[in-house]
PDB file of C-alpha atoms in Angstrom:
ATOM      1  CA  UNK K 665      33.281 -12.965  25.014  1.00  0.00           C
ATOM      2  CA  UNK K 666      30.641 -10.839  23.113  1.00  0.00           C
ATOM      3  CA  UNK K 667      28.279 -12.597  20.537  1.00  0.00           C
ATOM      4  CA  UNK K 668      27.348 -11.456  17.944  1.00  0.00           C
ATOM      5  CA  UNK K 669      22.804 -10.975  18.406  1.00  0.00           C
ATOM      6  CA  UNK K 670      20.585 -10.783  15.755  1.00  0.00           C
ATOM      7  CA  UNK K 671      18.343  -7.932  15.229  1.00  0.00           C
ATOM      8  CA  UNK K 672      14.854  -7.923  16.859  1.00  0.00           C
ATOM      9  CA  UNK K 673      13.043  -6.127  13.802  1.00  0.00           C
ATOM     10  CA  UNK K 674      14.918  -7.194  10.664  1.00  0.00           C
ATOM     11  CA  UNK K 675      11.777  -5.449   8.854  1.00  0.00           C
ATOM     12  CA  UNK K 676      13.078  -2.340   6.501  1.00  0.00           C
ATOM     13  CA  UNK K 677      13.522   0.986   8.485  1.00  0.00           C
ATOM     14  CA  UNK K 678      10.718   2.197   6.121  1.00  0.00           C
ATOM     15  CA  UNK K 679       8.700   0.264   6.514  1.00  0.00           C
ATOM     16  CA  UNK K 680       8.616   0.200  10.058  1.00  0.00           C
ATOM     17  CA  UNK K 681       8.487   4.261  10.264  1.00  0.00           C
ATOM     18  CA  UNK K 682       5.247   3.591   8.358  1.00  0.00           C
ATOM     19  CA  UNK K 683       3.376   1.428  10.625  1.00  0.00           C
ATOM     20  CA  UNK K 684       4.492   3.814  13.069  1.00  0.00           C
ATOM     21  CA  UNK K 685       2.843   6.929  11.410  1.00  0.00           C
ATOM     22  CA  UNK K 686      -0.381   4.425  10.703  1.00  0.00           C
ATOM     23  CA  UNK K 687      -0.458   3.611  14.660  1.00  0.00           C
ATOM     24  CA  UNK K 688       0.553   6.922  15.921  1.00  0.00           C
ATOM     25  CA  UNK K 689      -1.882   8.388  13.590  1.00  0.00           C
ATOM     26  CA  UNK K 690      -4.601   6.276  15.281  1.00  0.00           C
ATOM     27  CA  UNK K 691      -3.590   6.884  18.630  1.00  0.00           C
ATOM     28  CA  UNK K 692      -3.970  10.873  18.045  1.00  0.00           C
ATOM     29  CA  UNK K 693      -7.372  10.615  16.513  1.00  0.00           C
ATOM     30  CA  UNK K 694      -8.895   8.476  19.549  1.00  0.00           C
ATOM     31  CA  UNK K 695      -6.581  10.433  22.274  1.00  0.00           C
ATOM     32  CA  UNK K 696      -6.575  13.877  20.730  1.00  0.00           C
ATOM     33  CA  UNK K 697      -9.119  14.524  17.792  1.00  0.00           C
ATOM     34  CA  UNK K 698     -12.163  11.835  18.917  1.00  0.00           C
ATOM     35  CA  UNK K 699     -15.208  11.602  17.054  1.00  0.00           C
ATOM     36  CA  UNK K 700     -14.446  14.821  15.203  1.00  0.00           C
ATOM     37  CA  UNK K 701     -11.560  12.839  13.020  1.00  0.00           C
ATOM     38  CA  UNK K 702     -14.051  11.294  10.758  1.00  0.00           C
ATOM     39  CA  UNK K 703     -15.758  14.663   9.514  1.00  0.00           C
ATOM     40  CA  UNK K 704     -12.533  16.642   9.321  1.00  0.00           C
ATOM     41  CA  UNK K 705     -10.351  14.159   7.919  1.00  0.00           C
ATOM     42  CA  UNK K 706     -12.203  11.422   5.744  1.00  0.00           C
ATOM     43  CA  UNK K 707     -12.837  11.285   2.063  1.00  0.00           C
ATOM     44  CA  UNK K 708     -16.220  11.298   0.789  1.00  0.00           C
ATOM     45  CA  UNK K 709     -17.200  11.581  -2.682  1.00  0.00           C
ATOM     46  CA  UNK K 710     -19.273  14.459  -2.132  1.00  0.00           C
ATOM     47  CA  UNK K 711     -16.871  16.308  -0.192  1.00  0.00           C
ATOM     48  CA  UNK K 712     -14.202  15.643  -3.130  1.00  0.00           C
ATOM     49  CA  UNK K 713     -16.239  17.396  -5.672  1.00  0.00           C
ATOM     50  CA  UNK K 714     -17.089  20.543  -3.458  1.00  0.00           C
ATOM     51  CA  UNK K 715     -13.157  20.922  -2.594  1.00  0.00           C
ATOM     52  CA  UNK K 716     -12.265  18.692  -0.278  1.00  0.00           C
ATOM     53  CA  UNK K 717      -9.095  16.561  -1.931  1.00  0.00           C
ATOM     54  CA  UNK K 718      -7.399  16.703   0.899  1.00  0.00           C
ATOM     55  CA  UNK K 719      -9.269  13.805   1.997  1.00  0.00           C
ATOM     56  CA  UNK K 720      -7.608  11.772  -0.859  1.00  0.00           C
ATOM     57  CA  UNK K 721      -4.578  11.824   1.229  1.00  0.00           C
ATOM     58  CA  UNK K 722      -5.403  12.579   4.849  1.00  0.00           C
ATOM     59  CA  UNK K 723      -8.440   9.699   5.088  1.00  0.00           C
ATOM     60  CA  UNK K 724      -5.312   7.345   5.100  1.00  0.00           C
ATOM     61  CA  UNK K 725      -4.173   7.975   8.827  1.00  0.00           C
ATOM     62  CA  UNK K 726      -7.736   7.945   9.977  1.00  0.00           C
ATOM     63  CA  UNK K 727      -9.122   4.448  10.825  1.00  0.00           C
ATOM     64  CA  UNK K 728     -12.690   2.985  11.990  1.00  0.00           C
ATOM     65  CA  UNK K 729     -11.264   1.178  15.133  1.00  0.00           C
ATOM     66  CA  UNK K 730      -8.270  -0.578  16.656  1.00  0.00           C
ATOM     67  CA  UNK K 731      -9.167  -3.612  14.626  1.00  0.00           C
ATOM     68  CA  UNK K 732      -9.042  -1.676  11.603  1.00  0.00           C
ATOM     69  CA  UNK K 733      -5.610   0.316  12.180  1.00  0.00           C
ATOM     70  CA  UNK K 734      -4.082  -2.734  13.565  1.00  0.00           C
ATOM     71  CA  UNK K 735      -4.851  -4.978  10.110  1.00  0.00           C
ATOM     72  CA  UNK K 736      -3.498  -2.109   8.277  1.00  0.00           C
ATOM     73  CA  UNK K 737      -0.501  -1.634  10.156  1.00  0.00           C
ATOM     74  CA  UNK K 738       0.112  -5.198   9.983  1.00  0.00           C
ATOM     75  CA  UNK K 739      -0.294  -5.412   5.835  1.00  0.00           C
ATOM     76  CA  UNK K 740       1.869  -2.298   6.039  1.00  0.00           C
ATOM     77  CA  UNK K 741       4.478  -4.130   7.289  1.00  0.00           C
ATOM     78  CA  UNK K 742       4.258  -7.451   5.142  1.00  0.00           C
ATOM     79  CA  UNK K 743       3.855  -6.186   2.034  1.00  0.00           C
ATOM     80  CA  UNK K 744       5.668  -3.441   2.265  1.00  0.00           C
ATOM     81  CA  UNK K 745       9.005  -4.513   3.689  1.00  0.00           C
ATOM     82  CA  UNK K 746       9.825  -6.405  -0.070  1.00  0.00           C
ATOM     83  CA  UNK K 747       8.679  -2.775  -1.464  1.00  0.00           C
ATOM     84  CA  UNK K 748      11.016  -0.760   0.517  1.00  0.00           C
ATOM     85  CA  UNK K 749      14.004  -3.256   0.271  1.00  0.00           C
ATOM     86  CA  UNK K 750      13.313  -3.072  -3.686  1.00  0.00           C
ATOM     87  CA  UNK K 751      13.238   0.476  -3.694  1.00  0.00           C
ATOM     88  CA  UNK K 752      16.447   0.679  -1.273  1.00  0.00           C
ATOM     89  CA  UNK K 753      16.984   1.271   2.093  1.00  0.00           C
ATOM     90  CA  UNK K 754      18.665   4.937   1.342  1.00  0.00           C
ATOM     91  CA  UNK K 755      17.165   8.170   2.278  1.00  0.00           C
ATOM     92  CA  UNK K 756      16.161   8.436  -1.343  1.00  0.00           C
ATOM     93  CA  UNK K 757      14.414   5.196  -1.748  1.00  0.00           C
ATOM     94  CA  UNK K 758      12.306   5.765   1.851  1.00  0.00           C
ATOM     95  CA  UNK K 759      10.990   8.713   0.302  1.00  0.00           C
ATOM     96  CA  UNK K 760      10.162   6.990  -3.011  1.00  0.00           C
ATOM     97  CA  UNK K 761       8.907   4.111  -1.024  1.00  0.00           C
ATOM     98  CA  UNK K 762       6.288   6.738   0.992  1.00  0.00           C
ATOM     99  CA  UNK K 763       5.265   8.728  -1.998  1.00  0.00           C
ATOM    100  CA  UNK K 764       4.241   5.379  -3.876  1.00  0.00           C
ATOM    101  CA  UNK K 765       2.169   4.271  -0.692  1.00  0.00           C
ATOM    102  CA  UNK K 766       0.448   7.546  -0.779  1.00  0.00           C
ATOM    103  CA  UNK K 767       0.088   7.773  -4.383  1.00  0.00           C
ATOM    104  CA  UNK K 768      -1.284   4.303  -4.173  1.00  0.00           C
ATOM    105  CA  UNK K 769      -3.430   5.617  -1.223  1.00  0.00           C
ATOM    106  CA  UNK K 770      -4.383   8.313  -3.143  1.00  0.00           C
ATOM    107  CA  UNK K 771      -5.747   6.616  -6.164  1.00  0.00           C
ATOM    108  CA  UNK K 772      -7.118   4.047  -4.849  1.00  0.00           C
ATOM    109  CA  UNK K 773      -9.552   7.238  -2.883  1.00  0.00           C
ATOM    110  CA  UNK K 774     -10.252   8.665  -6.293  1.00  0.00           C
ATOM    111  CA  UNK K 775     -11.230   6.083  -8.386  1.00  0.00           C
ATOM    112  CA  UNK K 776     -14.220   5.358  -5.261  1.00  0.00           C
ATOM    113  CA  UNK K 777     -14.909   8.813  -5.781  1.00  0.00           C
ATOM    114  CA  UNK K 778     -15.323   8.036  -9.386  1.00  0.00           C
ATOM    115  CA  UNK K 779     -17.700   5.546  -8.786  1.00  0.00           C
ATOM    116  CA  UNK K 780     -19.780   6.906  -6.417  1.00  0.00           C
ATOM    117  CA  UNK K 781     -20.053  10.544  -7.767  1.00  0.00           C
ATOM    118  CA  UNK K 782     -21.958  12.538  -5.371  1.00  0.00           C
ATOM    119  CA  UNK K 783     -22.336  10.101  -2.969  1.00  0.00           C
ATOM    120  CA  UNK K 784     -21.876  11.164   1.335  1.00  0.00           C
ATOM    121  CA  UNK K 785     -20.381   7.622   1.677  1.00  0.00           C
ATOM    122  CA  UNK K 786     -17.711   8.406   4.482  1.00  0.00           C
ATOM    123  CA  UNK K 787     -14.169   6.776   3.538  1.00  0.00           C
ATOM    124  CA  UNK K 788     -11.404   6.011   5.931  1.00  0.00           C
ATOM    125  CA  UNK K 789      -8.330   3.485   6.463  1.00  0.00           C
ATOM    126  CA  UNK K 790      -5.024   2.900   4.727  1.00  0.00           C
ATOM    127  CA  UNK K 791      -6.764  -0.404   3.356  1.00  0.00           C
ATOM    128  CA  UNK K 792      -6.255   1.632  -0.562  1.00  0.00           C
ATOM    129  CA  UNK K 793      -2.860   2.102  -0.055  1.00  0.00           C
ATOM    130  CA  UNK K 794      -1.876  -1.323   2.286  1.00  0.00           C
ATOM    131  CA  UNK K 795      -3.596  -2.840  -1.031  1.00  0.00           C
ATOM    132  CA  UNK K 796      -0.926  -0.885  -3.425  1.00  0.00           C
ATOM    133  CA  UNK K 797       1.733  -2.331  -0.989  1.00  0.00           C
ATOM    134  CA  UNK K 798      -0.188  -5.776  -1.661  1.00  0.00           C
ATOM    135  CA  UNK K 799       0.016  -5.281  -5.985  1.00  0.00           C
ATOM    136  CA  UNK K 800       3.873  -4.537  -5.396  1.00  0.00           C
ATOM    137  CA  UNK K 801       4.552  -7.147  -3.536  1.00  0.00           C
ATOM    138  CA  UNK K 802       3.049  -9.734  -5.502  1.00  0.00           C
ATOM    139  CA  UNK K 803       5.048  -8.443  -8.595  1.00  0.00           C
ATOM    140  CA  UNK K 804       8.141  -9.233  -6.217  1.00  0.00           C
ATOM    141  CA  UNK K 805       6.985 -12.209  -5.131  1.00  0.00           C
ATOM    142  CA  UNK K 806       5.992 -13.552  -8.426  1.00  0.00           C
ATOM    143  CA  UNK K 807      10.053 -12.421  -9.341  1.00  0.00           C
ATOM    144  CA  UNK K 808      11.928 -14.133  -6.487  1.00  0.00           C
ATOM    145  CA  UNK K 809      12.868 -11.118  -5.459  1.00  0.00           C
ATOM    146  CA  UNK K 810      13.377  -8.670  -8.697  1.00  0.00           C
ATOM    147  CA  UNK K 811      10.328  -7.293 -10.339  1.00  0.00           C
ATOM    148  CA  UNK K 812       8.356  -9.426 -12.704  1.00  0.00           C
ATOM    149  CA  UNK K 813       6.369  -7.894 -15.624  1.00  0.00           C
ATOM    150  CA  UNK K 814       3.125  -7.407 -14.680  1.00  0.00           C
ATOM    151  CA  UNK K 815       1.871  -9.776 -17.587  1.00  0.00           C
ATOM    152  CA  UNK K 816       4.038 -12.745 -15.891  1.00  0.00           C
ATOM    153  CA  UNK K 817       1.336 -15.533 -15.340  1.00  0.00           C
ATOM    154  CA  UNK K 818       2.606 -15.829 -11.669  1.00  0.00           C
ATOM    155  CA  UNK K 819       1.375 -12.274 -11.656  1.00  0.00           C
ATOM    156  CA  UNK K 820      -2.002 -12.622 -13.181  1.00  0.00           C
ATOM    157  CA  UNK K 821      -2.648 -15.655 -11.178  1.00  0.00           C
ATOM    158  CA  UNK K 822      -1.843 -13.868  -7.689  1.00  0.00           C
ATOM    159  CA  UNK K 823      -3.645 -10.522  -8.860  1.00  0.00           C
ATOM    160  CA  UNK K 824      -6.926 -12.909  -9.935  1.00  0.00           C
ATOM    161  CA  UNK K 825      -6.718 -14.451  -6.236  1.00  0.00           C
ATOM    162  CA  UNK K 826      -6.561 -10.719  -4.680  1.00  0.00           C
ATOM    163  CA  UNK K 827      -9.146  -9.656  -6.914  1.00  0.00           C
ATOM    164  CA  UNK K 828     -11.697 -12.066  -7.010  1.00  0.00           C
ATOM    165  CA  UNK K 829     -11.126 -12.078  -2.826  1.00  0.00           C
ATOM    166  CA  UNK K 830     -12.071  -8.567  -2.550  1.00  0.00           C
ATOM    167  CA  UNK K 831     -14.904  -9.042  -6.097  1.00  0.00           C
ATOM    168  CA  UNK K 832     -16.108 -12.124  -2.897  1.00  0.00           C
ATOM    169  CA  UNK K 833     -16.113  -9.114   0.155  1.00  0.00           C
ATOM    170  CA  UNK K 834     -19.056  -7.264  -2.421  1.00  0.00           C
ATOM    171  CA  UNK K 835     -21.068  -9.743  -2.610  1.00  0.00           C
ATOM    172  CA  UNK K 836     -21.431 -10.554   1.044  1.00  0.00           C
ATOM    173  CA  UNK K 837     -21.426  -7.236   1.699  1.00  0.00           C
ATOM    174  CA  UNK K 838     -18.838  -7.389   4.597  1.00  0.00           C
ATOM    175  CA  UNK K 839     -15.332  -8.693   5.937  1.00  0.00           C
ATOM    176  CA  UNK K 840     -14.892 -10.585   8.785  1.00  0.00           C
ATOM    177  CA  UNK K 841     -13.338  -8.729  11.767  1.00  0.00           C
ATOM    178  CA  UNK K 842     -14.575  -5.461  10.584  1.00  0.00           C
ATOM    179  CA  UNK K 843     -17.449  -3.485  11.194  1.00  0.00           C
ATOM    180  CA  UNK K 844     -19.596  -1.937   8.350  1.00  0.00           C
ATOM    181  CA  UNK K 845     -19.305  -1.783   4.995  1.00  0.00           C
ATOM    182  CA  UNK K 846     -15.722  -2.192   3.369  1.00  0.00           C
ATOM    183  CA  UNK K 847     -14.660  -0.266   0.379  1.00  0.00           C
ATOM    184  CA  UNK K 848     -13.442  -3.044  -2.183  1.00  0.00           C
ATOM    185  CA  UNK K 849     -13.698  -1.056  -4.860  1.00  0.00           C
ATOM    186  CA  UNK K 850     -10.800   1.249  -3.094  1.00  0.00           C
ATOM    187  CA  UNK K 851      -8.674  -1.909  -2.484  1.00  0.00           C
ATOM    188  CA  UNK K 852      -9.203  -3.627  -6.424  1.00  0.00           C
ATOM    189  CA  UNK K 853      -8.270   0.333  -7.669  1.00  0.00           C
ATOM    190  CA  UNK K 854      -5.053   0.586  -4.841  1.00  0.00           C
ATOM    191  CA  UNK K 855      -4.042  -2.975  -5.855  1.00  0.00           C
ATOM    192  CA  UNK K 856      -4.083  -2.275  -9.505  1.00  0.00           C
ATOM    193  CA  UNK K 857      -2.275   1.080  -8.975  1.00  0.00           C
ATOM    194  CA  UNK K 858       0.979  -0.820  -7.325  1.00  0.00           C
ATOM    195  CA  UNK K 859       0.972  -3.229 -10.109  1.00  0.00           C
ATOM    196  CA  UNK K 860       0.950  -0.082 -12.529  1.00  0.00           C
ATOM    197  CA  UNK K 861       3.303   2.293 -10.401  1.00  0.00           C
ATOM    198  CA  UNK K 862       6.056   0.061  -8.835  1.00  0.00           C
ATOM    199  CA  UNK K 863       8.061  -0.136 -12.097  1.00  0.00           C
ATOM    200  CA  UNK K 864       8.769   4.136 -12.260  1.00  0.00           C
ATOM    201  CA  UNK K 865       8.418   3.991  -8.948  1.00  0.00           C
ATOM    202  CA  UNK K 866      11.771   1.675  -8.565  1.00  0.00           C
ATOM    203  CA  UNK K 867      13.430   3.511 -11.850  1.00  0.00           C
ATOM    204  CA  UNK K 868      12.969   6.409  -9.727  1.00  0.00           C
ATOM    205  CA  UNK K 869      14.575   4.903  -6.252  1.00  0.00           C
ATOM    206  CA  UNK K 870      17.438   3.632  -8.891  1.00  0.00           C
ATOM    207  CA  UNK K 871      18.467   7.113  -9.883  1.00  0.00           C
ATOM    208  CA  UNK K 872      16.059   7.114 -13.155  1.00  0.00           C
ATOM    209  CA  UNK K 873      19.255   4.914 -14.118  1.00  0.00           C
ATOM    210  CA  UNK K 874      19.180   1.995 -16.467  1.00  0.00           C
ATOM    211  CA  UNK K 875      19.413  -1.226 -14.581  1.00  0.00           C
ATOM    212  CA  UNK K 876      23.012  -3.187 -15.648  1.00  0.00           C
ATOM    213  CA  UNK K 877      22.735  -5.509 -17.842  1.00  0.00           C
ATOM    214  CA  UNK K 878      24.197  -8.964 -17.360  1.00  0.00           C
ATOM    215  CA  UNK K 879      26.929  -9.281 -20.297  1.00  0.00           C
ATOM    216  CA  UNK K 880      26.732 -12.583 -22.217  1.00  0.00           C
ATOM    217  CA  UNK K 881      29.711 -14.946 -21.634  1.00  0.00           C
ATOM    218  CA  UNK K 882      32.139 -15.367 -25.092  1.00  0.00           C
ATOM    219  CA  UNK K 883      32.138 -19.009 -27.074  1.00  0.00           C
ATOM    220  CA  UNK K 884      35.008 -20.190 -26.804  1.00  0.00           C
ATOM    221  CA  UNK K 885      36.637 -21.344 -30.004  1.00  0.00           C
TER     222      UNK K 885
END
C-alpha cells in the first residue's frame, strides 16, 4: 500500500530557484571567473559615477567567501519563502517575487553609493537585497501571515530590532563570521526598501487587482 510522503523542501519554488542562482553564482566566480569577479562585477561608488551601474545589480551574485554566500543563501531562503508565498507561487508572482529582490538589491547598492560619493570602497554580496527579503518578511510576520501596514507597532518594533542590530555592526566595525568591513548602511537602505516596496510589489503579483473585501454580516431584526 503506497503512503502518502511529505515533501523534502516544502520551501516556495522561488525561493529555492533563488538560493540556487546565489550558490551557483558563487560557485562560477571561484571555479570559472577567480579573483577577476571582484573588479568586473562589484559595485563601487566610484565606478557608479564613471558608468558602471551595472554593478548595482550584478555585485549581488558576487560574494567575499563561502561564509558569505552561504549566510546569504540561507536568509534568502527564510525570509524569502513568506515573500514568495505572499506574492504567489504562479509564474507571475516568481517573477514579481525576483524583480522585488533585485530592486531591493539594487537600492540598497545606490543609496551606499550615495553615501560614499566618490569613494573606491569595493561592494559585493546579496546581504542589500537578503535584507529587503528581511523588511518583507517582518511586515508578514508582524500580519500573521497577510501584510501589516508598515506603521503597525509590531512593525516598528521588529524594524527598530533590525536596525539598531545593523546601527550595533558600525560601531564595532565588524560582524562575526565575516571578514572585513560589512556594509550596514546597504542592509538599513535594503531593509527599508522591502518595507516600502512589498505593498506594489504584492498589488502587482495580485493582478494590480483590488484585494476582496470581506462583506459585513446583516443584523438580524
Amino acid at each position: 500500500m503506497s503512503e502518502n510522503r511529505e515533501p523534502i523542501f516544502k520551501a516556495p519554488w522561488p525561493a529555492m530557484v533563488l538560493v540556487g542562482a546565489i550558490l551557483g553564482a558563487f560557485a562560477w566566480q571561484v571555479f570559472v571567473l577567480g579573483e577577476g569577479a571582484y573588479s568586473r562585477f562589484g559595485f563601487s561608488p566610484a565606478g557608479f559615477e564613471a558608468g558602471g551601474w551595472p554593478g548595482l545589480l550584478t555585485a549581488l551574485f558576487i560574494h567575499g567567501g563561502v561564509v558569505h554566500a552561504a549566510m546569504n543563501a540561507a536568509g534568502a531562503l527564510a525570509f524569502g519563502s513568506p515573500v514568495a508565498r505572499l506574492f504567489g507561487l504562479r509564474l507571475w508572482g516568481g517573477l514579481i517575487f525576483f524583480l522585488f529582490y533585485l530592486a531591493c538589491g539594487g537600492l540598497a547598492n545606490l543609496a551606499f553609493a550615495k553615501l560614499h560619493p566618490g569613494e573606491e570602497i569595493l561592494l559585493v554580496g546579496a546581504s542589500g537585497a537578503v535584507f529587503g527579503l528581511i523588511g518583507a518578511a517582518t511586515r508578514i510576520l508582524a500580519g500573521g501571515g497577510r501584510l501589516a501596514p508598515i506603521f503597525d507597532r509590531r512593525v516598528l518594533f521588529m524594524s527598530a530590532i533590525w536596525i539598531g542590530l545593523n546601527l550595533m555592526i558600525a560601531v564595532l566595525g565588524f560582524a562575526p563570521g565575516l571578514e572585513g568591513a560589512v556594509a550596514w548602511e546597504a542592509h538599513i537602505a535594503g531593509f527599508l526598501a522591502g518595507l516600502l516596496l512589498e505593498g506594489p510589489a504584492a498589488w502587482l503579483a495580485a493582478g494590480g487587482a483590488p484585494q476582496p473585501q470581506e462583506t459585513p454580516p446583516e443584523a438580524e431584526g
